[in-house]
Structures are given as C-alpha cells and as structure tokens.
Coordinates of C-alpha atoms in Angstrom, one line a residue:
M44 CA -42.2 -6.2 3.6
Y45 CA -41.2 -5.4 0.1
R46 CA -40.6 -8.3 -2.3
Q47 CA -38.4 -7.5 -5.3
V48 CA -40.0 -7.6 -8.7
L49 CA -37.9 -8.8 -11.5
D50 CA -40.2 -7.9 -14.5
P51 CA -42.8 -5.3 -13.6
F52 CA -43.7 -4.7 -17.2
G53 CA -44.2 -8.3 -18.3
S54 CA -41.3 -7.7 -20.8
L55 CA -37.8 -8.3 -19.5
T56 CA -36.3 -6.0 -22.2
L57 CA -38.6 -3.1 -21.3
S58 CA -38.0 -3.7 -17.5
A59 CA -34.3 -3.8 -18.0
L60 CA -34.4 -0.6 -20.1
V61 CA -36.2 1.2 -17.3
A62 CA -33.8 -0.2 -14.7
A63 CA -30.9 1.0 -16.8
L64 CA -32.1 4.6 -16.9
P65 CA -30.4 5.9 -13.7
L66 CA -27.0 4.4 -15.0
L67 CA -27.5 5.8 -18.4
A68 CA -28.4 9.2 -17.0
L69 CA -25.3 9.1 -14.8
L70 CA -23.0 8.1 -17.6
I71 CA -24.5 10.7 -20.1
L72 CA -24.2 13.5 -17.6
L73 CA -20.6 12.6 -16.9
G74 CA -19.4 11.7 -20.4
V75 CA -21.5 13.9 -22.6
F76 CA -22.4 17.0 -20.6
R77 CA -19.2 16.9 -18.4
M78 CA -21.3 17.5 -15.3
K79 CA -19.5 17.4 -12.0
S80 CA -19.5 13.9 -10.6
H81 CA -21.3 14.8 -7.4
W82 CA -24.2 16.6 -9.3
A83 CA -24.4 13.7 -11.7
G84 CA -24.5 11.2 -8.8
L85 CA -27.3 13.1 -7.1
A86 CA -29.3 13.3 -10.4
G87 CA -28.9 9.5 -10.9
L88 CA -30.0 8.9 -7.3
A89 CA -33.1 11.0 -7.7
L90 CA -34.1 9.2 -10.9
S91 CA -33.5 5.8 -9.3
L92 CA -35.8 6.7 -6.4
V93 CA -38.6 7.7 -8.8
L94 CA -38.3 4.6 -10.9
A95 CA -38.0 2.3 -7.8
V96 CA -41.3 3.7 -6.4
V97 CA -43.3 4.3 -9.6
F98 CA -42.4 1.2 -11.7
F99 CA -40.9 -1.4 -9.4
G100 CA -43.5 -0.8 -6.6
M101 CA -41.0 -0.2 -3.8
P102 CA -42.6 1.8 -0.9
V103 CA -41.4 5.4 -0.7
G104 CA -40.2 5.0 2.9
Q105 CA -38.1 1.9 2.1
A106 CA -36.6 3.4 -1.0
A107 CA -35.5 6.4 1.0
D108 CA -34.2 4.2 3.8
G109 CA -32.2 2.2 1.3
A110 CA -30.7 5.3 -0.1
L111 CA -29.7 6.5 3.4
E112 CA -28.1 3.1 4.1
G113 CA -26.1 3.3 0.9
A114 CA -25.0 6.9 1.7
A115 CA -24.0 5.7 5.2
F116 CA -21.9 2.9 3.8
G117 CA -20.2 5.5 1.5
L118 CA -19.3 7.5 4.6
F119 CA -18.2 4.5 6.6
P120 CA -16.0 2.7 5.8
I121 CA -15.2 4.2 2.4
V122 CA -14.8 7.9 3.1
W123 CA -13.4 7.1 6.5
I124 CA -10.6 5.2 4.7
I125 CA -10.0 7.9 2.1
L126 CA -9.9 10.8 4.5
N127 CA -7.3 9.2 6.8
A128 CA -5.2 7.9 3.9
V129 CA -5.0 11.3 2.3
W130 CA -4.1 12.8 5.7
I131 CA -1.1 10.4 6.0
N132 CA 0.0 11.5 2.5
K133 CA -0.3 15.2 3.5
I134 CA 1.8 14.6 6.7
Q135 CA 4.5 12.9 4.6
R136 CA 4.7 15.7 2.1
T137 CA 5.3 18.3 4.8
T138 CA 8.5 16.6 5.8
R139 CA 11.9 16.1 4.3
Y140 CA 11.3 12.4 4.4
W141 CA 9.0 12.6 1.4
D142 CA 12.0 13.5 -0.8
V143 CA 14.0 10.7 0.9
L144 CA 11.4 8.2 0.0
G145 CA 11.4 9.3 -3.7
R146 CA 15.2 9.2 -3.9
A147 CA 15.3 5.8 -2.4
F148 CA 13.4 4.4 -5.4
S149 CA 15.0 6.5 -8.1
S150 CA 18.6 5.8 -7.0
L151 CA 18.4 2.1 -7.4
S152 CA 19.6 2.2 -11.0
N153 CA 21.5 4.5 -13.3
D154 CA 19.2 3.6 -16.2
F155 CA 16.3 6.1 -16.5
R156 CA 14.0 3.4 -17.9
I157 CA 14.4 1.2 -14.8
Q158 CA 14.2 4.3 -12.6
A159 CA 10.9 5.3 -14.3
I160 CA 9.4 1.8 -13.7
L161 CA 10.5 1.8 -10.1
V162 CA 9.0 5.3 -9.5
A163 CA 5.8 5.1 -11.6
Y164 CA 5.0 1.5 -11.0
C165 CA 6.4 0.5 -7.6
F166 CA 6.5 3.8 -5.7
G167 CA 3.2 4.8 -7.3
S168 CA 1.6 1.6 -6.1
M169 CA 2.8 2.3 -2.6
I170 CA 1.1 5.7 -2.7
E171 CA -2.0 4.1 -4.1
S172 CA -2.1 1.5 -1.3
L173 CA -2.6 4.4 1.1
S174 CA -4.1 7.4 -0.4
G175 CA -5.2 6.5 -4.0
F176 CA -7.5 9.3 -5.2
G177 CA -5.2 10.1 -8.2
T178 CA -2.3 11.1 -5.8
P179 CA 0.2 8.6 -7.4
I180 CA -0.3 10.2 -10.8
A181 CA 0.3 13.7 -9.5
V182 CA 3.4 12.7 -7.6
T183 CA 5.1 10.3 -9.9
S184 CA 4.6 12.4 -13.1
V185 CA 6.6 15.2 -11.5
M186 CA 9.3 12.8 -10.5
L187 CA 9.5 11.4 -14.0
I188 CA 10.1 14.9 -15.4
A189 CA 13.0 15.2 -13.0
L190 CA 14.4 12.0 -14.5
G191 CA 14.4 13.7 -17.9
L192 CA 11.2 12.7 -19.4
Q193 CA 9.2 15.1 -21.5
P194 CA 6.1 16.3 -19.6
L195 CA 3.6 14.6 -22.0
K196 CA 5.4 11.3 -21.8
A197 CA 5.8 11.6 -18.0
A198 CA 2.0 12.2 -17.6
A199 CA 1.1 9.2 -19.8
V200 CA 3.5 6.8 -18.1
A201 CA 2.3 7.9 -14.6
T202 CA -1.3 7.5 -15.7
F203 CA -0.9 4.1 -17.2
A204 CA 1.2 2.8 -14.3
N205 CA -1.6 3.7 -11.9
T206 CA -3.8 1.0 -13.4
A207 CA -2.1 -2.0 -11.9
P208 CA -2.9 -1.4 -8.2
A209 CA -6.4 0.0 -8.8
A210 CA -8.4 -3.2 -8.2
F211 CA -7.4 -3.0 -4.5
G212 CA -7.1 0.7 -4.3
S213 CA -6.7 2.5 -1.0
V214 CA -6.6 -0.2 1.6
G215 CA -9.0 -2.5 -0.2
N216 CA -11.8 0.1 -0.7
P217 CA -13.0 -1.4 -4.1
I218 CA -13.2 -4.9 -2.6
Q219 CA -15.3 -3.7 0.4
A220 CA -17.8 -1.9 -1.9
L221 CA -18.0 -5.0 -4.1
A222 CA -18.5 -7.3 -1.1
K223 CA -21.4 -5.1 0.2
V224 CA -23.4 -5.1 -3.0
T225 CA -22.8 -8.7 -4.0
S226 CA -23.0 -10.3 -0.4
F227 CA -19.8 -12.2 -1.0
P228 CA -17.2 -12.2 1.8
A229 CA -14.6 -9.6 1.1
D230 CA -11.8 -12.2 1.6
D231 CA -13.3 -14.4 -1.1
L232 CA -13.6 -11.6 -3.6
A233 CA -10.0 -10.4 -2.8
S234 CA -8.7 -13.9 -3.4
M235 CA -10.3 -14.0 -6.8
V236 CA -9.3 -10.5 -7.8
G237 CA -5.7 -11.3 -6.7
R238 CA -5.7 -14.3 -9.1
Q239 CA -6.7 -12.1 -11.9
S240 CA -4.8 -8.9 -11.2
A241 CA -1.6 -10.8 -11.0
F242 CA -2.0 -11.5 -14.8
V243 CA -2.5 -7.8 -15.5
A244 CA 0.3 -6.6 -13.2
A245 CA 2.9 -8.8 -15.0
I246 CA 2.2 -7.1 -18.3
V247 CA 1.9 -3.4 -17.3
P248 CA 5.7 -2.8 -16.8
L249 CA 6.4 -4.2 -20.3
V250 CA 3.9 -1.7 -21.7
L251 CA 5.5 1.1 -19.7
L252 CA 8.9 0.1 -21.2
L253 CA 7.4 0.4 -24.7
M254 CA 6.0 3.8 -23.8
L255 CA 9.3 5.0 -22.4
D256 CA 11.7 3.8 -25.1
G257 CA 9.9 1.8 -27.8
R258 CA 11.2 -1.6 -29.0
R259 CA 14.8 -0.6 -28.1
G260 CA 13.7 -0.3 -24.5
L261 CA 11.9 -3.6 -24.5
R262 CA 14.9 -5.3 -26.1
E263 CA 17.4 -3.9 -23.6
V264 CA 15.6 -3.7 -20.4
W265 CA 12.9 -6.4 -20.5
P266 CA 14.4 -8.5 -17.7
A267 CA 13.9 -5.6 -15.2
A268 CA 10.3 -4.9 -16.5
L269 CA 9.4 -8.6 -16.4
T270 CA 10.9 -9.0 -12.9
A271 CA 9.0 -6.0 -11.7
G272 CA 5.7 -7.2 -13.2
I273 CA 6.0 -10.8 -12.1
G274 CA 7.2 -9.7 -8.6
F275 CA 4.2 -7.4 -8.3
G276 CA 1.8 -10.1 -9.5
I277 CA 3.2 -12.7 -7.0
G278 CA 3.0 -10.1 -4.2
Q279 CA -0.7 -9.4 -5.1
F280 CA -1.6 -13.0 -5.3
L281 CA 0.1 -14.1 -2.0
C282 CA -1.2 -11.1 0.1
S283 CA -4.8 -11.2 -1.3
N284 CA -5.1 -15.0 -0.8
F285 CA -3.1 -15.6 2.4
F286 CA -2.8 -12.4 4.3
A287 CA -4.7 -9.1 4.6
Y288 CA -6.1 -8.0 1.3
Q289 CA -6.0 -4.4 2.5
L290 CA -2.2 -4.6 2.2
T291 CA -2.1 -6.2 -1.2
D292 CA -0.7 -3.3 -3.2
L293 CA 1.7 -2.3 -0.6
S294 CA 3.1 -5.8 -0.3
A295 CA 3.2 -6.2 -4.1
A296 CA 5.1 -3.0 -4.5
I297 CA 7.7 -3.9 -1.9
F298 CA 8.1 -7.4 -3.2
S299 CA 8.5 -6.1 -6.7
T300 CA 11.1 -3.6 -5.7
I301 CA 13.1 -6.2 -3.8
L302 CA 13.2 -8.5 -6.8
V303 CA 14.4 -5.7 -9.1
I304 CA 17.1 -4.8 -6.6
V305 CA 18.3 -8.5 -6.5
L306 CA 18.2 -8.6 -10.3
L307 CA 20.3 -5.4 -10.6
K308 CA 23.0 -7.1 -8.4
V309 CA 23.7 -9.7 -11.2
W310 CA 22.4 -7.9 -14.3
S311 CA 22.5 -4.5 -16.0
P312 CA 21.2 -3.2 -19.3
G313 CA 23.7 -4.0 -22.1
R314 CA 23.4 -0.8 -24.0
G315 CA 21.1 1.1 -21.6
V316 CA 20.8 4.8 -21.3
S317 CA 22.4 6.0 -18.1
A318 CA 21.0 8.8 -16.0
S319 CA 24.1 10.9 -15.5
R320 CA 22.6 12.9 -12.7
P321 CA 21.9 12.0 -9.1
A322 CA 18.5 11.0 -7.8
M323 CA 16.1 13.9 -7.8
A324 CA 14.2 15.7 -5.1
L325 CA 10.4 15.9 -5.4
S326 CA 9.4 19.5 -6.2
G327 CA 7.4 21.1 -3.5
A328 CA 8.2 18.7 -0.7
G329 CA 8.4 20.2 2.7
Q330 CA 6.3 23.2 1.6
N331 CA 2.9 21.8 2.7
P332 CA 1.2 22.0 -0.8
T333 CA -2.5 22.4 -0.6
S334 CA -3.3 20.4 -3.7
D335 CA -1.6 17.8 -5.9
S336 CA -1.3 20.3 -8.7
D337 CA 1.0 22.4 -6.4
L338 CA 3.6 19.8 -7.0
A339 CA 3.9 20.9 -10.6
S340 CA 5.2 24.4 -10.3
E341 CA 7.1 25.4 -13.4
P342 CA 8.0 21.9 -14.8
P343 CA 10.6 21.9 -17.6
R344 CA 9.0 22.2 -21.0
D345 CA 11.8 20.8 -23.1
G346 CA 12.0 17.3 -21.6
T347 CA 15.2 18.0 -19.7
A348 CA 15.5 17.9 -15.9
A349 CA 15.5 21.0 -13.9
T350 CA 19.0 22.2 -13.5
E351 CA 19.1 22.4 -9.7
P352 CA 18.1 18.8 -9.0
A353 CA 20.1 17.6 -12.0
D354 CA 23.4 19.4 -11.3
E355 CA 23.4 19.6 -7.5
V356 CA 25.6 16.9 -5.9
R357 CA 24.3 16.1 -2.5
P358 CA 25.4 13.5 0.0
P359 CA 23.5 10.3 0.2
D360 CA 20.6 10.0 2.6
S361 CA 21.4 8.4 5.9
R362 CA 20.1 4.9 6.7
R363 CA 18.0 6.4 9.5
D364 CA 16.3 8.9 7.2
V365 CA 15.5 6.1 4.7
V366 CA 14.0 3.9 7.5
V367 CA 12.0 6.8 8.8
S368 CA 10.7 7.6 5.3
F369 CA 9.1 4.2 5.2
T370 CA 7.4 4.5 8.6
P371 CA 3.8 4.8 7.5
Y372 CA 4.0 1.6 5.4
V373 CA 5.7 -0.4 8.2
L374 CA 3.3 0.8 10.8
L375 CA 0.3 0.0 8.6
T376 CA 1.6 -3.5 8.0
V377 CA 2.1 -4.1 11.7
L378 CA -1.3 -2.8 12.6
F379 CA -3.1 -4.9 10.0
A380 CA -1.1 -7.9 11.0
L381 CA -2.3 -7.5 14.6
T382 CA -5.9 -7.1 13.6
E383 CA -6.2 -9.6 10.7
I384 CA -4.2 -12.6 12.0
K385 CA -6.3 -14.6 14.4
S386 CA -5.1 -13.8 17.9
P387 CA -6.4 -12.4 21.2
V388 CA -5.8 -8.9 19.8
Q389 CA -7.7 -9.7 16.6
R390 CA -10.7 -11.1 18.6
A391 CA -10.7 -8.2 21.0
V392 CA -10.7 -5.6 18.2
A393 CA -13.3 -7.4 16.2
S394 CA -15.6 -7.6 19.2
V395 CA -15.9 -3.8 19.4
G396 CA -18.6 -2.5 17.1
V397 CA -22.2 -3.4 16.2
S398 CA -24.2 -4.9 13.3
F399 CA -27.8 -4.1 12.9
E400 CA -30.7 -4.2 10.5
W401 CA -31.1 -0.8 8.9
P402 CA -34.2 0.9 10.3
G403 CA -37.3 0.8 8.1
L404 CA -35.9 -1.8 5.6
S405 CA -37.6 -5.1 5.2
V406 CA -36.8 -6.5 1.8
V407 CA -36.7 -10.0 0.3
G408 CA -35.6 -11.3 -3.1
P409 CA -37.9 -12.7 -5.8
T410 CA -37.6 -16.1 -4.2
G411 CA -38.6 -14.8 -0.7
K412 CA -35.0 -14.9 0.7
S413 CA -33.9 -12.0 3.0
L414 CA -31.2 -9.8 1.6
S415 CA -28.0 -9.4 3.6
I416 CA -27.4 -5.9 2.2
T417 CA -29.9 -4.6 4.7
T418 CA -27.5 -5.3 7.5
F419 CA -25.2 -2.5 8.4
D420 CA -21.8 -3.3 10.0
F421 CA -20.3 -0.6 12.2
G422 CA -17.1 -2.2 13.4
W423 CA -15.3 1.1 14.0
L424 CA -12.3 -0.2 15.8
A425 CA -11.3 -2.9 13.3
A426 CA -12.1 -0.7 10.3
A427 CA -9.3 0.0 7.9
G428 CA -9.9 3.8 8.3
T429 CA -9.3 3.5 12.0
M430 CA -6.0 1.7 11.3
L431 CA -5.1 4.5 9.0
L432 CA -6.0 7.1 11.6
L433 CA -3.7 5.4 14.2
T434 CA -1.0 5.1 11.5
G435 CA -1.2 8.8 10.9
V436 CA -0.9 9.7 14.5
L437 CA 2.2 7.4 15.0
T438 CA 3.7 8.7 11.7
A439 CA 3.3 12.3 12.9
L440 CA 5.1 11.4 16.1
V441 CA 8.0 9.5 14.3
M442 CA 8.4 12.3 11.7
R443 CA 8.2 15.0 14.4
V444 CA 5.1 16.7 12.9
G445 CA 3.5 18.8 15.7
P446 CA -0.2 18.6 16.6
R447 CA -0.9 22.0 15.0
R448 CA 0.6 21.0 11.6
A449 CA -1.0 17.6 11.8
A450 CA -4.4 19.2 12.4
R451 CA -3.8 21.6 9.5
C452 CA -3.0 18.6 7.3
Y453 CA -6.2 16.9 8.3
R454 CA -8.2 20.0 7.4
E455 CA -6.5 20.1 4.0
A456 CA -7.2 16.4 3.5
F457 CA -10.9 17.0 4.1
G458 CA -10.9 20.0 1.8
Q459 CA -9.3 17.9 -0.9
I460 CA -11.9 15.2 -0.8
R461 CA -15.0 17.3 0.2
W462 CA -16.7 16.9 -3.2
A463 CA -15.6 13.2 -3.4
V464 CA -17.6 12.7 -0.2
L465 CA -20.8 13.8 -1.9
T466 CA -20.0 11.8 -5.0
I467 CA -19.2 8.6 -3.2
S468 CA -22.3 8.9 -0.9
S469 CA -24.7 9.6 -3.8
V470 CA -23.2 6.8 -6.0
L471 CA -23.5 4.3 -3.2
A472 CA -27.0 5.5 -2.4
L473 CA -27.9 5.0 -6.1
S474 CA -26.5 1.5 -6.1
Y475 CA -28.4 0.5 -2.9
V476 CA -31.7 1.7 -4.4
M477 CA -31.1 -0.3 -7.6
N478 CA -30.0 -3.4 -5.7
L479 CA -32.8 -3.3 -3.1
S480 CA -35.6 -2.4 -5.6
G481 CA -34.7 -5.3 -7.9
M482 CA -33.5 -3.0 -10.8
A483 CA -30.0 -4.4 -10.7
I484 CA -31.3 -8.0 -10.9
S485 CA -33.6 -7.1 -13.7
L486 CA -30.8 -5.5 -15.7
G487 CA -28.4 -8.4 -15.0
T488 CA -30.9 -11.0 -16.0
W489 CA -31.5 -9.2 -19.3
L490 CA -27.7 -8.8 -20.0
A491 CA -27.3 -12.6 -19.4
G492 CA -29.5 -13.0 -22.5
I493 CA -26.4 -12.9 -24.7
G494 CA -25.4 -16.2 -23.1
G495 CA -21.8 -17.3 -22.4
A496 CA -20.5 -14.4 -24.5
F497 CA -21.4 -12.1 -21.5
A498 CA -18.4 -13.7 -19.6
L499 CA -16.2 -12.4 -22.4
L500 CA -17.6 -8.9 -22.1
S501 CA -17.8 -8.8 -18.3
G502 CA -14.5 -7.0 -17.9
F503 CA -15.5 -4.3 -20.3
L504 CA -18.5 -3.4 -18.1
G505 CA -16.0 -2.7 -15.3
W506 CA -13.7 -0.8 -17.6
F507 CA -16.6 1.4 -18.8
G508 CA -17.7 2.1 -15.2
V509 CA -14.2 3.2 -14.1
A510 CA -13.6 5.2 -17.3
L511 CA -16.7 7.3 -16.6
T512 CA -16.6 7.6 -12.8
G513 CA -12.9 7.5 -12.3
S514 CA -13.3 5.0 -9.5
D515 CA -13.1 1.2 -9.3
T516 CA -15.0 1.5 -6.0
S517 CA -17.9 3.3 -7.7
S518 CA -17.9 0.9 -10.7
N519 CA -18.1 -2.1 -8.3
A520 CA -21.0 -0.5 -6.5
L521 CA -22.9 0.2 -9.7
F522 CA -22.3 -3.0 -11.6
G523 CA -21.3 -5.6 -9.1
A524 CA -24.8 -6.9 -8.4
M525 CA -25.6 -7.0 -12.2
Q526 CA -22.5 -9.1 -12.8
V527 CA -23.7 -11.6 -10.1
A528 CA -27.2 -11.7 -11.5
A529 CA -26.0 -12.4 -15.0
A530 CA -23.6 -15.0 -13.8
H531 CA -26.4 -17.0 -12.1
R532 CA -28.4 -16.7 -15.3
I533 CA -25.7 -18.0 -17.7
G534 CA -24.4 -20.7 -15.2
V535 CA -20.9 -19.4 -14.5
S536 CA -19.3 -18.5 -11.2
P537 CA -20.8 -15.4 -9.7
L538 CA -17.7 -14.8 -7.7
L539 CA -15.6 -14.9 -10.9
L540 CA -17.7 -12.2 -12.7
A541 CA -18.0 -10.0 -9.6
A542 CA -14.2 -10.1 -9.4
T543 CA -13.9 -9.5 -13.1
N544 CA -15.8 -6.3 -12.8
S545 CA -13.1 -5.0 -10.4
T546 CA -10.1 -6.3 -12.2
G547 CA -11.4 -5.3 -15.7
G548 CA -12.1 -1.9 -14.3
V549 CA -8.5 -1.1 -13.6
Q550 CA -7.6 -0.3 -17.2
G551 CA -10.4 2.3 -17.2
K552 CA -8.3 4.4 -14.8
A553 CA -6.1 5.3 -17.8
A554 CA -9.1 6.7 -19.7
A555 CA -10.9 8.4 -16.8
M556 CA -11.2 12.1 -17.3
Q557 CA -10.4 12.9 -13.6
N558 CA -7.1 11.2 -13.9
L559 CA -6.3 12.8 -17.3
C560 CA -7.0 16.2 -15.9
L561 CA -4.9 15.6 -12.8
A562 CA -2.0 14.3 -14.9
A563 CA -2.2 17.3 -17.3
S564 CA -2.3 19.8 -14.4
A565 CA 0.6 18.0 -12.5
V566 CA 3.0 18.4 -15.4
G567 CA 1.9 21.9 -16.3
M568 CA 0.0 21.1 -19.4
P569 CA -3.7 21.9 -18.7
G570 CA -5.9 21.5 -21.7
R571 CA -3.7 18.7 -23.1
E572 CA -5.8 15.9 -21.6
G573 CA -6.7 14.6 -25.1
D574 CA -3.0 14.2 -26.0
I575 CA -2.5 12.1 -22.9
L576 CA -5.5 10.0 -23.7
R577 CA -4.3 9.3 -27.2
K578 CA -1.0 8.0 -25.7
V579 CA -2.7 5.6 -23.2
L580 CA -6.1 4.6 -24.7
G581 CA -4.7 2.0 -27.2
W582 CA -2.6 0.3 -24.5
S583 CA -5.6 0.4 -22.1
L584 CA -8.0 -1.3 -24.6
A585 CA -5.3 -3.8 -25.7
L586 CA -4.7 -4.9 -22.2
L587 CA -8.4 -5.0 -21.4
A588 CA -9.0 -7.3 -24.4
L589 CA -6.2 -9.6 -23.2
F590 CA -7.8 -9.7 -19.7
C591 CA -11.3 -10.3 -21.0
L592 CA -10.0 -13.3 -22.9
F593 CA -8.2 -14.5 -19.7
A594 CA -11.4 -14.1 -17.6
Y595 CA -13.4 -15.9 -20.2
L596 CA -10.9 -18.8 -20.1
Q597 CA -11.4 -18.9 -16.3
T598 CA -15.0 -20.0 -16.9
S599 CA -13.7 -23.1 -18.7
V600 CA -10.2 -24.4 -19.2
L601 CA -8.8 -22.2 -16.3
S602 CA -11.8 -22.8 -14.0
W603 CA -9.3 -24.3 -11.5
M604 CA -8.2 -20.8 -10.7
V605 CA -11.6 -19.9 -9.2
P606 CA -11.7 -20.6 -5.4

C-alpha cells in the first residue's frame, strides 16, 4: 500500500515547486515552444512519473498503473464520447439537411445582428453539445461570412460565442473528467456549474452585439441579445440541476432560440440593419468535407456575401425537411431521458457494466483514507458515448445515409481526432499520477497559503488551463484536485472551487491557440491568429474578471447558491 506524502522535503514551498514541474513543463512546451499537444502531454507524463517515484516515494509499479488507469479513463468515456459525437456531425454534413438546419436559424430575423447571435451563439451551442472539438467555430464562422460579416470579424464572433457552452462541452465531458479527479458526484458538480455558467451565458450575447455593431448595436438590439442570454442561462440552470446534465447546452440553445422567436413576434429593432438577402447555404454541405477547414473554400475577402447564396432566390424549406434536420438532437434528448430518468429502462441500462479496483493500485490519502479514484467504472451501455453511437445509427437511417457512407464518416471522424486521442490519454494519465502520488494535494495546499484571496483567483486557474490546452476537460483533469485541496485548506466549499475551475475555464476557449488557428483557417486567413486574438482577448479577460468576482461572492454573501 502507498500512503500519499504531502511534504516529502520538509518544506511545503519546495514540495509544491517540485509537484508543479510537470504542469510547468506542459504549459511551457505548449505556450513557449509551440510543441504539439500530444508530445507535450507525453513529456509532462514522463516527468510526473519520475517525480512521483523519486521524490514522493510512489512505487514504480503503482505509478505506472495509475498512469494506465488515467489513460484508460481518457479513452472511456471521454474519447468514446468525442468519436461518436464527431461522427454524427460528419453524417449531418454529408446531407442536404445540414444546410436546412443552418437556414432554420438564420431565417428567423431580417436583422443580421440577430441572425449572427442565433447562428454563432444558439446554433453553435447545439453543435458544441454534440461534437465540440472546435467544430462550432469552423461551421458558424463560415455562416457569418455568408451573412455579410468580414472574415476577421466572423472568426472573432464565432470564437467568442463558443465560450458559453464550453463548461459542459460535448455531452458533459468536462464534468465527467472533473468528477473523476475530485471524487464529487457528476450531478453535484453539474448542478454547481449550472448555477455559475448561467451568469456567464447571460452576458456573452451582449458582448457579441458590441463586437458586431458597437454601441449602436447594443442600443438597438439589446432586447434580443438579453433574451438570448437569459434564455440560455435559464436553460443551463434548469437542465443541469433538474434533468440530465449531458443535455445542458442542447436544452439551453433550444430554450434560448424559442424565447428569441417569441420576442420577435412582438418586437423588432427600431433602426436595425436588415439583411436584404435570403438565408444562406452552408458552403461545402453535402460534399462530405474531410476536415473543418474544407468548409472555408474561397470565402469572400471584402466582407460581402458570396453572390450565389446572396442573390439566389430559393423556395423555403419544407416543414418535413426542417423536422428531419433536427433529428440528432431530438433522438439524443429522448435517449438520455430514457436512461437518466428513474424508470425500469434506466435501472436495466445502469445494471449493465462493471466497476472494479484498478489492478495493482492500493493508495490511501495522508489521513489513511482510501481513494475512490482507484475505482474504474465501465458502464458501457449507459455511457454517453454509447447513446451517441445509437443516435448516429438512427440519424443515418432517418437521413437516408447508407452503411458505406456512414462507415466512411466514422473513419473520417477517427482520423480527425486521432491526435486528440493521444493528447487526452496522456493528459489524463498525467493528472492521475499527480493525484495518486499526492503531488496535486501538495500543490493545492501550498496555493491555499494566500488565504481567502485564492477563491478570487480560482477561476483564473481554469482560464489559464483552457487557454494553454484548448480543452475544459483537460483543464479540469489537471487542476480539479488542486482546487479541492486548496478549498479544504482555506475553509470554503470544495464543490464551489471545483466547479469554478470548469466555469472559469470557458473564457480561456477564446484565447486557446487551437481555436484561433481553426477560426483563421475556416475563414481563409491562416497566419492571422494574432489579429483574432486581439479582438477577443480583452472581452475574454473582462468577462473572466466579472466571473471571478461572482465566484468569490459565492463564498460569502451568495453562499446560498452553493448546493
């Protein structure tokens, strides 16, 4: 049995410095040397293994077994979710219904600013709820260009809009990773994150409006932006607290869109800028693009819409086509309802699978208490990835995508995420070694030395992790246990600071190099990542500062918000 050592050097500062070395190495390799994330993750993992054995006294076999468990958790359920979610998106994009879905959002208003919010914020969040992985940025930035936005502004708006749904990501992936490394129930974490992210979500559309049309846009269209934001926040709160947190972003996007539609029945912008052209088609749809950048073939450079989508007058889509285009989201909601709401079906599905102690691991904390992280849960039938797989099969049937084309889409989906598989596995392995060896607790205890001020900076830690890794899931895996250790030390709710890591991290999506590169490529402006960053960084940091203050108040005057 290995008993975690909090302070192997007799100096907490020195112990924490050594414990931080794998994270510092990872962040320097990513941020300074621009190393590929999978190689940086492997380097950080190798260093963590050496430090855990040499300085923290963890047996070599247990350190290796801990890394293997972390890598296995990266593959299941996280990669299993991502693979099947990206597959669904690939299937959609090979059919004409992908264009129909985009037109359904963009045709709800004649004002391009409202259209942009609906496309980038609501539609983008629906895509994020399934595939994530930067896909919303690639898709919506091209759609925004078709609305008439200049490529640089389209890329910036699409990138910033993608921050709101990131705390729940693709079918709750960030929450699952956070639950594993903190030992909190995923439902409890989702509930707390939902109470924080609703605050952020309500502000993001107002910022988008300022990015789109400055103070004039805010003055003329604020009711629509505020309705979209509040609707999204309410949807996030209700779904994460009272239903299935895996559907949080999907439910929020739908609820937000419905409220905007209702508002537009009784209100319209007083002096708004009308979009004189019909709703656009998504470039590249129906052509089975092999990468997100394929969607950006020859975008307009002068900020005007392409002449063919702008000038062509086409008949409206049929009601049947619109209904079919929403098939994946409807099916996913139904499947999660069947497996999450207590019922005979839910109990039967949950009973299939196995939980077991990871072979070779026998670890207790500094107090002698066994760690739940050593238990591996393999509930394959109830897993979100399995629900996505079944959704994809049913979607292919409804959209009449043949087995051969569906199989080709699956191969393309795996090809798209192949390096992410290695990155996720290595980062999760790194986090497990740090958590099991005691390095995470050592670092968290040292960080708590700044006292109550740590609660004010807790969200920045999540932002920094996402900005460097590009993933809220990775940031939660790396910093979640530290947040909990610091919270115990300073006497605030560990659940609150764990959730703050995830919610604070979402603004880091706007500054993540992976997303900036994807946005620049999608709008045909490779090499202009710095220009996009300058347009979004100020807004990202400003909203992060507001959130950090909000999270700090949740430790005192707003403590009633903590479940």
